[in-house]
Amino acid sequence: MKIAVCIKRVPDSETRVKIASDGRSLDEAGVKFILNPYDEFAVEEALRRKEKAGAGEVVIVSLGPAAAQETIRTALAMGADRGVLLQTDRIPADGLEVAKALAAELKDGGYDLILFGKMAIDDYNHQVGPMVAELLDLPCVTAIAHLDLTGDKKGGTAEREIEGGVEVVEFPLPAVLTADKGLNEPRYPALKGIMAAKKKPLDVKPASLGAGGLELVAMVPPPERKGGKIVGEGPAAVPELIRLLREEAKVL
Amino acid sequence: MDDSLYFTDQHLQVRDMVRDLARQVIRPTARRYDLESQFPWDNVKQMADLGLLGIPWPEQLGGAGMDYLSYIIVIHELAKVDASHAITVSAHTTLGTSPIVDFGTEEQKRRFVPLLATGKVLGGFGLTEPGAGSDAGGTKTVAVDRGDHYVLNGSKIFITHAGVGEIIVATARTDPAAKKTRGITSFIVTKDTCDLAEATRVGTGHDPTLPKCPGVLTGKKEDKLGWRASDTRELVFQDAIVPRENVLGQFNGGFRHMLHTLDGGRIGLAALALGIAEGALEECLAFTSTRKQFGKAVASFQGVHFALADMATEIEAAKHLVYHAAWLKQTGRPFKPEAAMAKLYASELCMRATIKAVQLHGGYGYTTEYPVERMMRDAKICEIGEGTSEIQRIVIARQLLGDLID
């Protein structure tokens, strides 16, 4: 079982981010970066598949700045075998450019499975996984919460949690899958894994990126929340509350 | 303190992992273990699997093969969330395992260290007795030579892991005629865990193939103010039979070994105290910035600013003391006074900081709903265990005065 997992280095969701002086990027000073949490599910799933198969290779691929090597090391510490960094100072706003660069790297890798997180928690785009599948002409199942592969490595079944139910999708291998929360419980990297990760191969090469069709023009913090209003107390306040919710807030 | 002063990328990876574990796994369970005074077997199993019970020991002895700083980082991070978990790792590693690594024969290391380093069994250190605390020279437990074995009689108190542990390094008097601190020898004693059912359930803490010494008994469990999820008990030797090959290190050299072990342990305890203080500060920042009184966040009052600023300043100072002492030890430099200073300062700071933390939380701080009352209870023992603050001052003063006075 040869599995690629594409990961992204993202700001920690606990960090308070600030917009940089150019008005269209984040001020990275003092920001802690982590392995995108959805990608953690993908890494964990790849490791479990390899462990279950008893053989194979898990390759971590990332596109990002030099510092993304640390993010790849985290995945290697969890147990992945080797890493590839497509290095660029700035990740393009156009997901298609990222997808093209990743697809070129993955194309001749002979992977049975290519896994992604369903989205990155910094840009919420949900794009790159399906785009890579399209570029490689592979089937794609997004946001999977459960995965079964057939014993013969020919295909599998994935479950997606949709509004009010579960969608069950069959697919042949090789395939591209994107992971949702609930797929598994990612492991912590053990100290032995952290030690071993230092010695695992990590190939760094420049990412070849086109200009793309999107330009990020501005980043703006969300408007400050306005103060609430107390319309009264007890049952007597209910009619007024309903009126305001309907007429002012327009949520009813 | 800037991370780059002492930490490599690998240290930061270890810190990230332990921080996540502490926040996601230990924090949600710490209150229950404390209230019920239960040993956290499930969390100990997870820590064992992650390699946290053998951090600084070589890989060929079953350890993680990491350095001493990594170990200190782990204690520091665990204590931010729960001191009982931190002392469990610390007592097991520095008190239970390090004497065997430092003074054991190759055979002893091969037999005992892998069991301890992988967390297969837990270790402890039996020094304190009813009549011998800070004055360890007053050891009354005796070991009588019977040829191929020794017979031990006596009792040890306040022993971390005397109950859950299976390998304990204990001191006993082997030469009754010798002066107080001479004539004491260290022994590796083995016994079954007192919590076989739990150890079996989680799959760590018991090795049926390890031969046990008959007559080594677990005494009553202490009902403590703090560190309530840590296992502290009496350890009783009742005609205990300890094989001759379990004599650890130099015969009649146990006192010197013990001092060495305690010197190293001080830095771990200092890191633990620092962690409690820092955890308390984090709780205060979260609480005072959300709790409103007189129409605004408590943190917007200047009186609160002063308290928070003092806590943060002292914590910063303690970080430098702790990591500098750890660096001295790691790089093979003398560290005795620096370790004592770090322990003295960090433990007294953590008492001050946690009392202040409860005050800043007001009435909520006095309830078990918020962790600061637990932190305050956990802080006190830091000024007592592994050498009281008074003993630390004596150690420091001795280094200052040296031969100037008799």
PDB file of N, CA and C in Angstrom, chain B residues 342-391:
ATOM      1  N   ALA B 342      17.216  26.825  42.201  1.00  0.00           N
ATOM      2  CA  ALA B 342      16.047  26.690  41.326  1.00  0.00           C
ATOM      3  C   ALA B 342      14.892  26.075  42.103  1.00  0.00           C
ATOM      4  N   LYS B 343      15.178  25.046  42.876  1.00  0.00           N
ATOM      5  CA  LYS B 343      14.121  24.361  43.626  1.00  0.00           C
ATOM      6  C   LYS B 343      13.557  25.276  44.713  1.00  0.00           C
ATOM      7  N   LEU B 344      14.439  25.933  45.421  1.00  0.00           N
ATOM      8  CA  LEU B 344      13.997  26.840  46.483  1.00  0.00           C
ATOM      9  C   LEU B 344      13.107  27.945  45.920  1.00  0.00           C
ATOM     10  N   TYR B 345      13.603  28.588  44.886  1.00  0.00           N
ATOM     11  CA  TYR B 345      12.885  29.745  44.344  1.00  0.00           C
ATOM     12  C   TYR B 345      11.574  29.325  43.690  1.00  0.00           C
ATOM     13  N   ALA B 346      11.639  28.296  42.855  1.00  0.00           N
ATOM     14  CA  ALA B 346      10.433  27.889  42.111  1.00  0.00           C
ATOM     15  C   ALA B 346       9.354  27.366  43.056  1.00  0.00           C
ATOM     16  N   SER B 347       9.749  26.639  44.099  1.00  0.00           N
ATOM     17  CA  SER B 347       8.720  26.072  44.976  1.00  0.00           C
ATOM     18  C   SER B 347       8.084  27.164  45.838  1.00  0.00           C
ATOM     19  N   GLU B 348       8.885  28.117  46.308  1.00  0.00           N
ATOM     20  CA  GLU B 348       8.281  29.191  47.102  1.00  0.00           C
ATOM     21  C   GLU B 348       7.436  30.116  46.216  1.00  0.00           C
ATOM     22  N   LEU B 349       7.905  30.309  44.994  1.00  0.00           N
ATOM     23  CA  LEU B 349       7.116  31.089  44.035  1.00  0.00           C
ATOM     24  C   LEU B 349       5.785  30.407  43.753  1.00  0.00           C
ATOM     25  N   CYS B 350       5.799  29.105  43.596  1.00  0.00           N
ATOM     26  CA  CYS B 350       4.557  28.433  43.194  1.00  0.00           C
ATOM     27  C   CYS B 350       3.537  28.480  44.332  1.00  0.00           C
ATOM     28  N   MET B 351       4.017  28.492  45.571  1.00  0.00           N
ATOM     29  CA  MET B 351       3.094  28.681  46.699  1.00  0.00           C
ATOM     30  C   MET B 351       2.468  30.082  46.645  1.00  0.00           C
ATOM     31  N   ARG B 352       3.330  31.101  46.506  1.00  0.00           N
ATOM     32  CA  ARG B 352       2.832  32.486  46.429  1.00  0.00           C
ATOM     33  C   ARG B 352       1.864  32.667  45.263  1.00  0.00           C
ATOM     34  N   ALA B 353       2.268  32.139  44.110  1.00  0.00           N
ATOM     35  CA  ALA B 353       1.480  32.361  42.889  1.00  0.00           C
ATOM     36  C   ALA B 353       0.118  31.680  42.980  1.00  0.00           C
ATOM     37  N   THR B 354       0.079  30.484  43.575  1.00  0.00           N
ATOM     38  CA  THR B 354      -1.208  29.775  43.605  1.00  0.00           C
ATOM     39  C   THR B 354      -2.143  30.384  44.653  1.00  0.00           C
ATOM     40  N   ILE B 355      -1.589  30.880  45.753  1.00  0.00           N
ATOM     41  CA  ILE B 355      -2.431  31.576  46.747  1.00  0.00           C
ATOM     42  C   ILE B 355      -3.035  32.817  46.092  1.00  0.00           C
ATOM     43  N   LYS B 356      -2.205  33.532  45.348  1.00  0.00           N
ATOM     44  CA  LYS B 356      -2.680  34.718  44.652  1.00  0.00           C
ATOM     45  C   LYS B 356      -3.722  34.337  43.596  1.00  0.00           C
ATOM     46  N   ALA B 357      -3.494  33.199  42.945  1.00  0.00           N
ATOM     47  CA  ALA B 357      -4.428  32.760  41.892  1.00  0.00           C
ATOM     48  C   ALA B 357      -5.810  32.488  42.477  1.00  0.00           C
ATOM     49  N   VAL B 358      -5.858  31.859  43.644  1.00  0.00           N
ATOM     50  CA  VAL B 358      -7.150  31.602  44.292  1.00  0.00           C
ATOM     51  C   VAL B 358      -7.812  32.939  44.624  1.00  0.00           C
ATOM     52  N   GLN B 359      -7.028  33.881  45.130  1.00  0.00           N
ATOM     53  CA  GLN B 359      -7.562  35.199  45.481  1.00  0.00           C
ATOM     54  C   GLN B 359      -8.150  35.891  44.249  1.00  0.00           C
ATOM     55  N   LEU B 360      -7.447  35.812  43.146  1.00  0.00           N
ATOM     56  CA  LEU B 360      -7.922  36.474  41.927  1.00  0.00           C
ATOM     57  C   LEU B 360      -9.204  35.835  41.399  1.00  0.00           C
ATOM     58  N   HIS B 361      -9.398  34.563  41.714  1.00  0.00           N
ATOM     59  CA  HIS B 361     -10.628  33.884  41.287  1.00  0.00           C
ATOM     60  C   HIS B 361     -11.783  34.148  42.253  1.00  0.00           C
ATOM     61  N   GLY B 362     -11.498  34.810  43.389  1.00  0.00           N
ATOM     62  CA  GLY B 362     -12.559  35.090  44.361  1.00  0.00           C
ATOM     63  C   GLY B 362     -13.187  33.793  44.853  1.00  0.00           C
ATOM     64  N   GLY B 363     -14.505  33.835  45.085  1.00  0.00           N
ATOM     65  CA  GLY B 363     -15.212  32.662  45.617  1.00  0.00           C
ATOM     66  C   GLY B 363     -15.073  31.435  44.730  1.00  0.00           C
ATOM     67  N   TYR B 364     -15.046  31.656  43.408  1.00  0.00           N
ATOM     68  CA  TYR B 364     -14.900  30.515  42.487  1.00  0.00           C
ATOM     69  C   TYR B 364     -13.591  29.769  42.731  1.00  0.00           C
ATOM     70  N   GLY B 365     -12.565  30.535  43.075  1.00  0.00           N
ATOM     71  CA  GLY B 365     -11.254  29.926  43.280  1.00  0.00           C
ATOM     72  C   GLY B 365     -11.230  28.966  44.453  1.00  0.00           C
ATOM     73  N   TYR B 366     -12.203  29.131  45.359  1.00  0.00           N
ATOM     74  CA  TYR B 366     -12.242  28.286  46.546  1.00  0.00           C
ATOM     75  C   TYR B 366     -13.014  26.996  46.292  1.00  0.00           C
ATOM     76  N   THR B 367     -13.606  26.888  45.096  1.00  0.00           N
ATOM     77  CA  THR B 367     -14.374  25.684  44.779  1.00  0.00           C
ATOM     78  C   THR B 367     -13.556  24.778  43.844  1.00  0.00           C
ATOM     79  N   THR B 368     -13.963  23.509  43.796  1.00  0.00           N
ATOM     80  CA  THR B 368     -13.243  22.570  42.916  1.00  0.00           C
ATOM     81  C   THR B 368     -13.657  22.751  41.459  1.00  0.00           C
ATOM     82  N   GLU B 369     -14.558  23.707  41.200  1.00  0.00           N
ATOM     83  CA  GLU B 369     -14.975  23.958  39.822  1.00  0.00           C
ATOM     84  C   GLU B 369     -13.815  24.515  39.001  1.00  0.00           C
ATOM     85  N   TYR B 370     -12.929  25.244  39.655  1.00  0.00           N
ATOM     86  CA  TYR B 370     -11.746  25.805  38.983  1.00  0.00           C
ATOM     87  C   TYR B 370     -10.498  25.120  39.532  1.00  0.00           C
ATOM     88  N   PRO B 371      -9.487  24.927  38.689  1.00  0.00           N
ATOM     89  CA  PRO B 371      -8.331  24.136  39.136  1.00  0.00           C
ATOM     90  C   PRO B 371      -7.383  24.852  40.100  1.00  0.00           C
ATOM     91  N   VAL B 372      -7.596  26.148  40.338  1.00  0.00           N
ATOM     92  CA  VAL B 372      -6.584  26.854  41.136  1.00  0.00           C
ATOM     93  C   VAL B 372      -6.524  26.398  42.599  1.00  0.00           C
ATOM     94  N   GLU B 373      -7.658  25.927  43.139  1.00  0.00           N
ATOM     95  CA  GLU B 373      -7.589  25.427  44.527  1.00  0.00           C
ATOM     96  C   GLU B 373      -6.727  24.167  44.572  1.00  0.00           C
ATOM     97  N   ARG B 374      -6.826  23.324  43.547  1.00  0.00           N
ATOM     98  CA  ARG B 374      -5.994  22.121  43.483  1.00  0.00           C
ATOM     99  C   ARG B 374      -4.519  22.520  43.341  1.00  0.00           C
ATOM    100  N   MET B 375      -4.287  23.506  42.503  1.00  0.00           N
ATOM    101  CA  MET B 375      -2.907  23.966  42.304  1.00  0.00           C
ATOM    102  C   MET B 375      -2.320  24.486  43.620  1.00  0.00           C
ATOM    103  N   MET B 376      -3.141  25.184  44.394  1.00  0.00           N
ATOM    104  CA  MET B 376      -2.659  25.710  45.672  1.00  0.00           C
ATOM    105  C   MET B 376      -2.330  24.557  46.624  1.00  0.00           C
ATOM    106  N   ARG B 377      -3.175  23.537  46.635  1.00  0.00           N
ATOM    107  CA  ARG B 377      -2.893  22.376  47.495  1.00  0.00           C
ATOM    108  C   ARG B 377      -1.654  21.624  47.004  1.00  0.00           C
ATOM    109  N   ASP B 378      -1.544  21.527  45.665  1.00  0.00           N
ATOM    110  CA  ASP B 378      -0.396  20.810  45.086  1.00  0.00           C
ATOM    111  C   ASP B 378       0.916  21.558  45.316  1.00  0.00           C
ATOM    112  N   ALA B 379       0.828  22.872  45.473  1.00  0.00           N
ATOM    113  CA  ALA B 379       2.046  23.686  45.569  1.00  0.00           C
ATOM    114  C   ALA B 379       2.804  23.420  46.880  1.00  0.00           C
ATOM    115  N   LYS B 380       2.062  23.217  47.951  1.00  0.00           N
ATOM    116  CA  LYS B 380       2.709  23.211  49.270  1.00  0.00           C
ATOM    117  C   LYS B 380       3.820  22.167  49.382  1.00  0.00           C
ATOM    118  N   ILE B 381       3.570  21.002  48.842  1.00  0.00           N
ATOM    119  CA  ILE B 381       4.545  19.911  49.008  1.00  0.00           C
ATOM    120  C   ILE B 381       5.855  20.213  48.274  1.00  0.00           C
ATOM    121  N   CYS B 382       5.783  21.120  47.276  1.00  0.00           N
ATOM    122  CA  CYS B 382       7.014  21.480  46.555  1.00  0.00           C
ATOM    123  C   CYS B 382       8.035  22.125  47.495  1.00  0.00           C
ATOM    124  N   GLU B 383       7.535  22.742  48.579  1.00  0.00           N
ATOM    125  CA  GLU B 383       8.451  23.364  49.546  1.00  0.00           C
ATOM    126  C   GLU B 383       8.961  22.346  50.563  1.00  0.00           C
ATOM    127  N   ILE B 384       8.453  21.097  50.442  1.00  0.00           N
ATOM    128  CA  ILE B 384       8.802  20.076  51.442  1.00  0.00           C
ATOM    129  C   ILE B 384       9.519  18.884  50.812  1.00  0.00           C
ATOM    130  N   GLY B 385       8.935  18.350  49.724  1.00  0.00           N
ATOM    131  CA  GLY B 385       9.437  17.098  49.146  1.00  0.00           C
ATOM    132  C   GLY B 385      10.807  17.241  48.498  1.00  0.00           C
ATOM    133  N   GLU B 386      11.552  16.141  48.473  1.00  0.00           N
ATOM    134  CA  GLU B 386      12.897  16.087  47.879  1.00  0.00           C
ATOM    135  C   GLU B 386      13.792  17.209  48.413  1.00  0.00           C
ATOM    136  N   GLY B 387      13.733  17.391  49.718  1.00  0.00           N
ATOM    137  CA  GLY B 387      14.541  18.433  50.357  1.00  0.00           C
ATOM    138  C   GLY B 387      13.705  19.664  50.623  1.00  0.00           C
ATOM    139  N   THR B 388      13.461  19.977  51.894  1.00  0.00           N
ATOM    140  CA  THR B 388      12.646  21.146  52.234  1.00  0.00           C
ATOM    141  C   THR B 388      13.359  22.428  51.804  1.00  0.00           C
ATOM    142  N   SER B 389      12.612  23.530  51.820  1.00  0.00           N
ATOM    143  CA  SER B 389      13.223  24.829  51.490  1.00  0.00           C
ATOM    144  C   SER B 389      14.384  25.117  52.437  1.00  0.00           C
ATOM    145  N   GLU B 390      14.231  24.695  53.685  1.00  0.00           N
ATOM    146  CA  GLU B 390      15.292  24.940  54.668  1.00  0.00           C
ATOM    147  C   GLU B 390      16.556  24.177  54.281  1.00  0.00           C
ATOM    148  N   ILE B 391      16.366  22.919  53.865  1.00  0.00           N
ATOM    149  CA  ILE B 391      17.523  22.124  53.433  1.00  0.00           C
ATOM    150  C   ILE B 391      18.175  22.758  52.199  1.00  0.00           C
TER     151      ILE B 391
END
